[in-house]
């Protein structure tokens, strides 16, 4: 039979049920522990990742150093390129200056050659003037009459030398010069005289000299016209008949 002490023996005796005692931990300590565990896990993962990259041959520090080295080499290459460009530009400038100087020198040489040819022609002219035939001449003489096209279309340059006869070299010759140009323009034969009546440059055709006179000038015709011949006529003041004429064909 169960006595009154049975419940006490059953509750506190050997056959009593086991009791577990749990300590009560505050919630913030639990979250702090979880945070510590997460931080340790993150650090461990980063260390393992970095160790793995190093083990595989990838080092971020080395990569940064390599990038800095490549960037430095690139800057040096750019500086060298700019230096070479400056040298090339200077060389181009020198070549351009030398080319311009050569062109000017060639032009001066051509001018000197033309001047030399003109001097030789004039020397030959004066030598012929000193011949017995020239000294005994009684008429005004035209020497070295030339007509040449200029750079501009339709423009021509003429040159000639006038010499007075020995019989009248004691007095001055006064007169004028006239050019008669024969040309073809639009299929028509045309004759033009210079200077024209209203030509403002008529004064350039006036003559006043005692022994000889070198004459040089230009005239213009239509750019499409073809000049066939040019005749020079020399008139003395007060006379309508030319004292001397000379014709050249082009």
CSV table of N, CA and C in Angstrom, one decimal, residues 3-4 14 19 43 47 53 55 61 73 83 100 118 143 150 154 156 159 172 174 177 183 209 224 227 230 238:
chain,number,residue,atom,x,y,z
A,3,UNK,N,1.6,4.6,1.3
A,3,UNK,CA,1.4,5.4,2.4
A,3,UNK,C,1.4,6.8,2.1
A,4,UNK,N,1.3,7.6,3.1
A,4,UNK,CA,1.3,9.1,2.8
A,4,UNK,C,2.7,9.6,2.4
A,14,UNK,N,14.9,8.1,-5.0
A,14,UNK,CA,15.8,7.7,-6.1
A,14,UNK,C,15.0,7.5,-7.4
A,19,UNK,N,15.9,16.1,-13.3
A,19,UNK,CA,15.6,17.5,-13.6
A,19,UNK,C,16.9,18.2,-14.2
A,43,UNK,N,36.8,36.7,-41.9
A,43,UNK,CA,38.2,36.8,-41.9
A,43,UNK,C,38.9,35.5,-42.4
A,47,UNK,N,41.1,35.2,-45.7
A,47,UNK,CA,42.4,34.6,-45.7
A,47,UNK,C,42.6,33.4,-46.6
A,53,UNK,N,44.6,32.5,-53.9
A,53,UNK,CA,45.2,33.2,-55.0
A,53,UNK,C,46.7,33.2,-55.1
A,55,UNK,N,48.6,30.9,-53.8
A,55,UNK,CA,48.9,29.5,-54.2
A,55,UNK,C,48.8,29.3,-55.7
A,61,UNK,N,49.2,42.5,-54.7
A,61,UNK,CA,50.3,43.5,-54.6
A,61,UNK,C,51.2,43.5,-55.8
A,73,UNK,N,55.9,52.9,-67.9
A,73,UNK,CA,56.5,52.7,-69.3
A,73,UNK,C,55.6,53.4,-70.3
A,83,UNK,N,58.6,63.6,-78.2
A,83,UNK,CA,59.9,64.1,-78.5
A,83,UNK,C,60.2,63.8,-80.0
A,100,UNK,N,62.4,76.1,-99.9
A,100,UNK,CA,62.1,77.5,-100.2
A,100,UNK,C,63.4,78.2,-100.7
A,118,UNK,N,70.9,88.9,-121.8
A,118,UNK,CA,70.5,90.2,-122.3
A,118,UNK,C,71.8,91.0,-122.5
A,143,UNK,N,67.4,97.8,-133.2
A,143,UNK,CA,68.1,96.6,-133.0
A,143,UNK,C,67.4,95.7,-131.9
A,150,UNK,N,54.1,86.8,-121.6
A,150,UNK,CA,54.3,86.9,-120.2
A,150,UNK,C,53.5,85.8,-119.5
A,154,UNK,N,47.4,86.6,-122.5
A,154,UNK,CA,47.1,87.8,-123.3
A,154,UNK,C,48.1,88.9,-123.1
A,156,UNK,N,52.0,90.5,-123.2
A,156,UNK,CA,53.2,90.3,-124.0
A,156,UNK,C,54.2,91.4,-123.6
A,159,UNK,N,60.9,94.3,-126.3
A,159,UNK,CA,62.2,94.9,-126.0
A,159,UNK,C,62.9,95.3,-127.3
A,172,UNK,N,69.3,116.0,-130.3
A,172,UNK,CA,68.5,115.0,-129.6
A,172,UNK,C,67.4,114.5,-130.6
A,174,UNK,N,63.6,113.3,-130.8
A,174,UNK,CA,62.3,113.4,-130.1
A,174,UNK,C,61.2,112.8,-131.0
A,177,UNK,N,56.8,106.0,-130.2
A,177,UNK,CA,56.9,104.6,-130.6
A,177,UNK,C,55.5,104.1,-130.8
A,183,UNK,N,46.8,89.8,-135.2
A,183,UNK,CA,46.3,88.6,-134.5
A,183,UNK,C,45.1,88.0,-135.0
A,209,UNK,N,66.0,111.0,-126.9
A,209,UNK,CA,67.4,110.5,-126.6
A,209,UNK,C,68.3,111.1,-127.7
A,224,UNK,N,42.2,84.9,-125.5
A,224,UNK,CA,41.9,83.9,-126.5
A,224,UNK,C,42.5,84.2,-127.8
A,227,UNK,N,48.4,86.0,-131.3
A,227,UNK,CA,49.3,87.0,-131.9
A,227,UNK,C,50.1,86.3,-133.0
A,230,UNK,N,54.2,91.3,-134.7
A,230,UNK,CA,54.2,92.6,-134.1
A,230,UNK,C,55.2,93.5,-134.9
A,238,UNK,N,56.4,115.7,-135.4
A,238,UNK,CA,56.1,116.6,-136.5
A,238,UNK,C,56.0,115.8,-137.8
